[in-house]
CSV table of C-alpha atoms in Angstrom, one decimal:
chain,number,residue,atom,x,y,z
A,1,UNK,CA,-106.8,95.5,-64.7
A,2,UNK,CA,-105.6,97.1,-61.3
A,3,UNK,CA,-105.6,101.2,-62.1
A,4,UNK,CA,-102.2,103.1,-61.2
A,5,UNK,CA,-102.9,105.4,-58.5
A,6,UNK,CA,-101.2,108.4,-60.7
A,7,UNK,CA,-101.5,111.0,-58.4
A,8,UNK,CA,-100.0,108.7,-55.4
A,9,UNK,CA,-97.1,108.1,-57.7
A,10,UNK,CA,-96.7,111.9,-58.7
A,11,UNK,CA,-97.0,113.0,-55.1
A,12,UNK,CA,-94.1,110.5,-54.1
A,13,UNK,CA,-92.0,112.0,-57.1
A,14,UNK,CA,-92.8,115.4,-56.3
A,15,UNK,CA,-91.6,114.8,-52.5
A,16,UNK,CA,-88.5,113.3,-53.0
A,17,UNK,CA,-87.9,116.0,-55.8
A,18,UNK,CA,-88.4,119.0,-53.4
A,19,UNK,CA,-86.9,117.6,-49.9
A,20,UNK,CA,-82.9,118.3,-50.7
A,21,UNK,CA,-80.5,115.7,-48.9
A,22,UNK,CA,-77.3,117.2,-48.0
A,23,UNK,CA,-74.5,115.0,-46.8
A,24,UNK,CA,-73.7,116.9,-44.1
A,25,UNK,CA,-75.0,119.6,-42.3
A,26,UNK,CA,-72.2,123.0,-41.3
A,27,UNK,CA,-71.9,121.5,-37.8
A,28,UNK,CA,-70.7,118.2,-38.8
A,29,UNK,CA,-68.3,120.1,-41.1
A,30,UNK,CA,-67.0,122.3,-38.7
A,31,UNK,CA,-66.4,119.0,-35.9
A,32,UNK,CA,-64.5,117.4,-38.6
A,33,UNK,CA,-62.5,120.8,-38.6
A,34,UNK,CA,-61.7,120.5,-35.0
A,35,UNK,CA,-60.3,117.4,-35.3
A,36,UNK,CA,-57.7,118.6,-38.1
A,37,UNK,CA,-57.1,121.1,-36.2
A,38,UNK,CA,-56.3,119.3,-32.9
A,39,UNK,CA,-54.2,116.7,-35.0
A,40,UNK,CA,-52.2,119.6,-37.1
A,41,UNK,CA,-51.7,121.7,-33.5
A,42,UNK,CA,-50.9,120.3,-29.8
A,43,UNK,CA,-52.7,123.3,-28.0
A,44,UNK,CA,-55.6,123.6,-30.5
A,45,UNK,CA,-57.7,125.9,-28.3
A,46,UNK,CA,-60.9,126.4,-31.0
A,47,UNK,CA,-62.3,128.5,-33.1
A,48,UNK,CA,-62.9,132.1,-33.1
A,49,UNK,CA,-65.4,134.1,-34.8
A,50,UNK,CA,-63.9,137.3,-34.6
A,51,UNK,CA,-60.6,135.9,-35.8
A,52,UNK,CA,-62.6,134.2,-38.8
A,53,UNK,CA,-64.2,137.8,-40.0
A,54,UNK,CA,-60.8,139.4,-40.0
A,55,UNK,CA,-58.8,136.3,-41.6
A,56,UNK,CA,-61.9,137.0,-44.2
A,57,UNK,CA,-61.8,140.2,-44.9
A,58,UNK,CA,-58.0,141.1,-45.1
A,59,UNK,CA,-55.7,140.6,-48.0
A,60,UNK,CA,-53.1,137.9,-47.1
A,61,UNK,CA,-50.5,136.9,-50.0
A,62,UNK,CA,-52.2,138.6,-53.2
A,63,UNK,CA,-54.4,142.0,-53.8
A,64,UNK,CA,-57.4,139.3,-53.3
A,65,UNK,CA,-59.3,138.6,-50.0
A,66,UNK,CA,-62.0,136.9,-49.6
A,67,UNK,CA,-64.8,139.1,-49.6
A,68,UNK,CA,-63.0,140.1,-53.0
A,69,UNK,CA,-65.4,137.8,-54.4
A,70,UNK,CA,-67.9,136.6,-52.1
A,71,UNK,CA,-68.8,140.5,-51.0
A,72,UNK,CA,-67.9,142.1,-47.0
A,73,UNK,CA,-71.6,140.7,-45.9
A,74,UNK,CA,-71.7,136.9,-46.8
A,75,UNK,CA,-75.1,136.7,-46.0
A,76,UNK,CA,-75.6,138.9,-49.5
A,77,UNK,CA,-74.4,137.5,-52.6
A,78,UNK,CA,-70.9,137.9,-54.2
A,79,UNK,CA,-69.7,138.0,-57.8
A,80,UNK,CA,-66.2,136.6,-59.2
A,81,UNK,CA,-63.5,139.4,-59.2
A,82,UNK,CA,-62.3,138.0,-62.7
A,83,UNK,CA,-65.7,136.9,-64.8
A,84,UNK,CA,-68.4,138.9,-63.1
A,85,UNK,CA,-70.0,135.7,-62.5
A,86,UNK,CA,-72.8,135.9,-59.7
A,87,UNK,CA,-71.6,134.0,-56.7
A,88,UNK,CA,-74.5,132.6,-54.5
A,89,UNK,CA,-74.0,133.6,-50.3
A,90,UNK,CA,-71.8,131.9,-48.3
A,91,UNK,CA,-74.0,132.5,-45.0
A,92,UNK,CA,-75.6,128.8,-44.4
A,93,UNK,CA,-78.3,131.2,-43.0
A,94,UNK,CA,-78.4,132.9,-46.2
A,95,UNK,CA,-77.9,129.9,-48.4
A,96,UNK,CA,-78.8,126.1,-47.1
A,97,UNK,CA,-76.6,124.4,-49.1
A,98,UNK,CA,-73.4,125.8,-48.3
A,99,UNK,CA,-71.4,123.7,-45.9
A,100,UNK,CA,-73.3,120.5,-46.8
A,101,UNK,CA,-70.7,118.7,-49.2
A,102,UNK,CA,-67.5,117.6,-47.8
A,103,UNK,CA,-65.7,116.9,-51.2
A,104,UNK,CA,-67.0,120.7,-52.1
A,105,UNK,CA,-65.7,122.5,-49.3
A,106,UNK,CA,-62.6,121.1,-49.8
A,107,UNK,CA,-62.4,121.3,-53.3
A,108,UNK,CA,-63.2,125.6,-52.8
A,109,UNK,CA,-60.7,125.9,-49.9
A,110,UNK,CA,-57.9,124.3,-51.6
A,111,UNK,CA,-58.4,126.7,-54.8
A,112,UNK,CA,-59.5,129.5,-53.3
A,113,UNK,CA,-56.6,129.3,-50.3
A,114,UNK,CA,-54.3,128.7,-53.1
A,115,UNK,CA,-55.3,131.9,-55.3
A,116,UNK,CA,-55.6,134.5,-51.7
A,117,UNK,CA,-52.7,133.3,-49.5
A,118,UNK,CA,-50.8,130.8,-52.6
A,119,UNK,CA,-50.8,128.1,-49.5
A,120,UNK,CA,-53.3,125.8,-48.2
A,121,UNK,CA,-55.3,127.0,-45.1
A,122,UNK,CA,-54.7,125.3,-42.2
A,123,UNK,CA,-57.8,123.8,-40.3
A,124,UNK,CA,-57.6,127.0,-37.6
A,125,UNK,CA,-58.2,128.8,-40.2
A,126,UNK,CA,-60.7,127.3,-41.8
A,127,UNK,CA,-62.9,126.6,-39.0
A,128,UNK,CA,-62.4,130.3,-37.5
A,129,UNK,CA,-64.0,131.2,-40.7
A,130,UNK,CA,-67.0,128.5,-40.7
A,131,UNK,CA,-67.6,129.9,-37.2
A,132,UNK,CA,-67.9,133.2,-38.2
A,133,UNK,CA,-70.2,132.2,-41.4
A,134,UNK,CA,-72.3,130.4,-39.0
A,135,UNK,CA,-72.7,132.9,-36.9
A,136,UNK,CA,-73.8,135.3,-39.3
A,137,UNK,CA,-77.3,136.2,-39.8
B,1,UNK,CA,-115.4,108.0,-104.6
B,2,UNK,CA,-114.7,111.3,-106.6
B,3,UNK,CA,-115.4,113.4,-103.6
B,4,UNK,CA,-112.5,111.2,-101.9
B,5,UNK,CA,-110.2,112.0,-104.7
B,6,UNK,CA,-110.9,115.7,-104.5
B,7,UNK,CA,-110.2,115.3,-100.0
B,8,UNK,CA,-107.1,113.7,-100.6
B,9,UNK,CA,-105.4,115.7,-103.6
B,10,UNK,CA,-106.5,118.9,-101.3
B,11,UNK,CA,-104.8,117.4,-98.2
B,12,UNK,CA,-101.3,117.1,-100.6
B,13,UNK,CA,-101.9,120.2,-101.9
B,14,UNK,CA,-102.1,121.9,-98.2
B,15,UNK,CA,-98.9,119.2,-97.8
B,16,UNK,CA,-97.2,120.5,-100.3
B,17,UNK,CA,-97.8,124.3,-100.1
B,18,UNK,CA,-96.8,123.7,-96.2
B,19,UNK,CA,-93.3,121.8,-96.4
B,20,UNK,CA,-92.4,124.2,-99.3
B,21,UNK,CA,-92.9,126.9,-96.9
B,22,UNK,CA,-91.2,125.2,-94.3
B,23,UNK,CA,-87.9,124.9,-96.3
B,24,UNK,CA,-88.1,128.4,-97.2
B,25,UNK,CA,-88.2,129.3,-93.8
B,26,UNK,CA,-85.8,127.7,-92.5
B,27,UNK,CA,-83.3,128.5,-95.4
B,28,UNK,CA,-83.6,132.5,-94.5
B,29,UNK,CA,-83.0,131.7,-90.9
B,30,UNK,CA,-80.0,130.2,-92.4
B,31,UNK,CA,-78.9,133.4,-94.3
B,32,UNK,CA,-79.7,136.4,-93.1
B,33,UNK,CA,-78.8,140.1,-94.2
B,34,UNK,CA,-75.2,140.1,-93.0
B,35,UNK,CA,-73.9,137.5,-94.8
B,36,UNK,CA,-73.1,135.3,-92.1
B,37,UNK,CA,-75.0,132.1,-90.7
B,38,UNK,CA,-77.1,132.3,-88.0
B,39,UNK,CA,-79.5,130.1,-86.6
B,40,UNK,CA,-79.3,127.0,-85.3
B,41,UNK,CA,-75.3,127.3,-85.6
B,42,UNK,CA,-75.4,129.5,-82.5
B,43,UNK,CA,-77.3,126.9,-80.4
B,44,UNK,CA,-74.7,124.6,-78.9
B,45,UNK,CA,-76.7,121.4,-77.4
B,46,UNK,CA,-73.9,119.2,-76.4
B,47,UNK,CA,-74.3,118.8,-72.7
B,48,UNK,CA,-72.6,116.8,-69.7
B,49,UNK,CA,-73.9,117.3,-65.9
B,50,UNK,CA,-70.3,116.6,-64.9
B,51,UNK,CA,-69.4,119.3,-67.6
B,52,UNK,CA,-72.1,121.8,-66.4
B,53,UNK,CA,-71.2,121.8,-62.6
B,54,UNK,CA,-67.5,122.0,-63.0
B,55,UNK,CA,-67.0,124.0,-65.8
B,56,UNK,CA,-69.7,126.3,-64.8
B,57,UNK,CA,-69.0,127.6,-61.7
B,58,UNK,CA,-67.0,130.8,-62.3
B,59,UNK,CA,-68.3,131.4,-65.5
B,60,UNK,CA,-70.8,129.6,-68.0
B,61,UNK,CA,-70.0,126.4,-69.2
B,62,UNK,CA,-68.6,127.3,-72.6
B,63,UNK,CA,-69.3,125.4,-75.4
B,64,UNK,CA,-67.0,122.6,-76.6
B,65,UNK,CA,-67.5,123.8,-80.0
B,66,UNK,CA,-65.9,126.9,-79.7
B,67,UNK,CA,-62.0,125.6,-79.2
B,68,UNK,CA,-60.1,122.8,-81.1
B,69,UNK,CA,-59.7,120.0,-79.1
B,70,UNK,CA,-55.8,120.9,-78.3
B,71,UNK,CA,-56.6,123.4,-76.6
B,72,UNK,CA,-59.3,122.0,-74.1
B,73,UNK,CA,-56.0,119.1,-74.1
B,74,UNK,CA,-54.0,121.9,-72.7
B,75,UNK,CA,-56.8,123.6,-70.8
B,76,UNK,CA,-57.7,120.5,-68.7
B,77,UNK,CA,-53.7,119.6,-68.4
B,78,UNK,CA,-53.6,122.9,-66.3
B,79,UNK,CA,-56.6,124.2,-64.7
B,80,UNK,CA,-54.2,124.9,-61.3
B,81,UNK,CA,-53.2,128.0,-63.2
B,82,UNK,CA,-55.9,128.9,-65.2
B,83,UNK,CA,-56.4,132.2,-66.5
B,84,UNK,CA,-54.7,133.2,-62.8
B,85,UNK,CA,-56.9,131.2,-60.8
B,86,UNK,CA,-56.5,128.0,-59.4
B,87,UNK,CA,-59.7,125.3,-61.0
B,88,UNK,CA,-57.8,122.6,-60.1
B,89,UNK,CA,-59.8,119.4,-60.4
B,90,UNK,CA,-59.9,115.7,-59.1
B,91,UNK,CA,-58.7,113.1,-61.7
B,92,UNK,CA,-61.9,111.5,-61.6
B,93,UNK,CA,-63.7,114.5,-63.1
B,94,UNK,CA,-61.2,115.1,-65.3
B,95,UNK,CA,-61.1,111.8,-67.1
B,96,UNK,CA,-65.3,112.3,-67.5
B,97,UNK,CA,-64.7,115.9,-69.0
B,98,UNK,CA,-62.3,115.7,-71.4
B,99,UNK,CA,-63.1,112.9,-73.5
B,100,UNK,CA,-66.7,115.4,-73.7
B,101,UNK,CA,-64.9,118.1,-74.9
B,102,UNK,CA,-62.7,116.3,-77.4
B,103,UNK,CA,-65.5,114.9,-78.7
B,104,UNK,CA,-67.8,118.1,-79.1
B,105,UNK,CA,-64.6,120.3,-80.1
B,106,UNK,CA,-64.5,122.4,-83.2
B,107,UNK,CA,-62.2,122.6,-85.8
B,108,UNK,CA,-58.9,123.3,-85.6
B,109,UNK,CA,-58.8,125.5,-88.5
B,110,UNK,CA,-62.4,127.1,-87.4
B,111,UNK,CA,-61.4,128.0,-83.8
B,112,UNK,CA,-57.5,128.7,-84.6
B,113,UNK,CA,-56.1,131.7,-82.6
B,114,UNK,CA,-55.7,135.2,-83.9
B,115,UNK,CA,-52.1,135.9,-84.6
B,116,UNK,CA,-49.8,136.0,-81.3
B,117,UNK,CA,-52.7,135.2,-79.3
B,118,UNK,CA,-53.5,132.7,-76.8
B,119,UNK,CA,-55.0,129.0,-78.0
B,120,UNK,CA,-57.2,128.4,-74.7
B,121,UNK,CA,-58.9,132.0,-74.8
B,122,UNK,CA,-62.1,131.4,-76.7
B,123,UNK,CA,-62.2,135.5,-77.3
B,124,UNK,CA,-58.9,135.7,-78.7
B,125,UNK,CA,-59.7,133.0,-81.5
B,126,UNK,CA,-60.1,134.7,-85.0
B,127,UNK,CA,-63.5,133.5,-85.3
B,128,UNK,CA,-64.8,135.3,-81.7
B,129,UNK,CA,-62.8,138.2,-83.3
B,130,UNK,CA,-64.9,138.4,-86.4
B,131,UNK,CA,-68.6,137.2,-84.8
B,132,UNK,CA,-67.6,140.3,-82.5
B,133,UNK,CA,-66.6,142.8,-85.0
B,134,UNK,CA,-69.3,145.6,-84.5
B,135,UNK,CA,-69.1,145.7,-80.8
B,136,UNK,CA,-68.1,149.2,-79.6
B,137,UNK,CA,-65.4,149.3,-77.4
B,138,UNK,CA,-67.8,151.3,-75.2
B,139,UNK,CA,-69.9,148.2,-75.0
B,140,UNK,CA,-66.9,146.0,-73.7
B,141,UNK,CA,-66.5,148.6,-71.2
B,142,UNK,CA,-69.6,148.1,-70.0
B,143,UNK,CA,-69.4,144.6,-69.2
B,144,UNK,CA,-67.2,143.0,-66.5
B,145,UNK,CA,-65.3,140.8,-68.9
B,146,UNK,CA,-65.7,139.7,-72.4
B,147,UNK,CA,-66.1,136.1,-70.1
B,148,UNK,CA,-69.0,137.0,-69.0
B,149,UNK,CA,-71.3,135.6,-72.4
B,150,UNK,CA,-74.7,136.2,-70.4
B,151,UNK,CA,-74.1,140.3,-70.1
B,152,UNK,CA,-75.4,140.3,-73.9
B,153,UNK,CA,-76.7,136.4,-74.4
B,154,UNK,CA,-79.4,136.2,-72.7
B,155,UNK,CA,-79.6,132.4,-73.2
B,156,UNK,CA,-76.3,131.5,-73.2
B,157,UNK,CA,-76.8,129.4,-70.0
B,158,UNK,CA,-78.6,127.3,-72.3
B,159,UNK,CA,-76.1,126.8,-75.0
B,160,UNK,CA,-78.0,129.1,-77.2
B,161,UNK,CA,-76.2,132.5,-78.4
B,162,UNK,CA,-78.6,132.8,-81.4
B,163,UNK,CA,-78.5,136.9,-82.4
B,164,UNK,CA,-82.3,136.7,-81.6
B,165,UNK,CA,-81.8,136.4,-78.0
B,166,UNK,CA,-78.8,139.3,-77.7
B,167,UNK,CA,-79.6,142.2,-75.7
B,168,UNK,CA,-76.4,144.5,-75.2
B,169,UNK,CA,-77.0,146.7,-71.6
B,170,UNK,CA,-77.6,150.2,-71.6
């Protein structure tokens, strides 16, 4: 009887186990942003970090922002303003899996919009924001 | 052949001496000093990944057990506003997570809520009130929110809240 090569079988678990498949990658997120944004606004003229860090950081509609809960830095750790729950960075340079699922993303801008500015964010803003994430080390 | 009788009326003797003890161990786990149950009545193992990931992000995935199945009805009719945040869900997820918590929910007479207070707060049931009795108000103040299980149960990420594993911050 042929002999399983066990430790050619673990190895191959072990690798697909460890190597994590995203998706998408921030970029990818952020061009499907532009085009939103270019749909939702004739003279769309891209994003802007600087405009991102301020949209971030300032209260808009309620007494939250969001650094209320995701911290000033996002490349350091947050924790929810209501539960105390630790929140994990937002920084993709600080955490790889952020900005990798699509159906995520939106899912956390559509309730997290809805609780700091009780509106959807528009594309501009969101991608001024991914920009400046990105662009934090 | 006697000396096989003597091995195998010793091996039922150890047999016997060891699931006797077994039972009696496990019965004072049961009961313990206070009067109330403990043990494996504290270690909630009903799981769902859906469950886990969704219900698990702002806080620990509660258990089921802990409200009737009304109110997780209610809860999952109107997670826009929940608690003053919006945890709004897709209908897909939805339709995987309730029938999970319907099916693990506790008893409606168990898990009612304390007089004027709300049926989706798990801490404002008359049961929470009770298990919860000899925490100091200093205590609570020490802890973000009484939502926050894992400040005191140290395994409460894994469904167990067993007194064993408390340990309240100084």
């Amino acid at each position: 009887m042929r002999r399983f090569p066990i430790s050619a079988i673990l190895s191959l678990v072990a690798c697909v186990c460890s190597t994590a498949v995203y998706a998408e990658t921030p970029q990818q997120i952020l061009d499907g942003l532009t085009q939103q944004a270019k749909t939702e606004s004739a003279d769309f003229q891209g994003f802007d970090a600087a405009r991102g860090e301020l949209f971030f950081k300032q209260t808009h509609a309620n007494d939250w922002s969001c650094a209320s809960c995701h911290s000033e830095n996002p490349v350091n750790g947050g924790k929810h303003a209501k539960t105390g729950k630790a929140i994990e960075p937002l920084a993709p340079s600080a955490n790889a899996e952020r900005f990798t699922e699509p159906k995520k993303v939106k899912k956390w801008f559509r309730r997290n919009c809805n609780d700091v500015l009780e509106r959807t964010c528009t594309a501009q803003e969101q991608g001024d924001v991914l920009t400046w994430l990105l662009a934090t080390q | 052949m006697l000396k096989k009788t003597r091995v195998s009326s010793l091996m039922m003797g150890v047999l016997l001496i060891t699931s006797t003890t077994v039972f009696w161990v496990s019965k004072q786990v049961v009961a313990d000093d206070d009067g109330e149950k403990h043990g494996s009545e504290h270690v909630y193992s009903a799981t769902l990944p859906v469950w886990k990931t969704e219900c698990g992000e702002c806080h620990i995935a509660y258990p089921p057990q802990l409200l009737p199945a009304a109110s997780w009805q209610k809860m999952m009719g109107s997670l826009d506003n929940h608690f003053g945040t919006d945890a709004s869900l897709d209908a897909d997820a939805i339709a995987e997570i309730l029938p999970f918590l319907e099916k693990n929910a506790g008893s409606e007479r168990k898990y009612a809520a304390a007089p004027s207070k709300s049926a989706m707060r798990i801490t404002e049931t008359r049961w929470f009130i009770k298990e919860h009795d000899e925490v100091s108000a200093s205590t609570w103040k020490r802890i973000d929110s009484p939502a926050n299980c894992a400040a005191c149960h140290t395994t409460a990420e894994q469904g167990n809240y067993d007194e064993d594993f408390i340990k309240i911050p100084r």
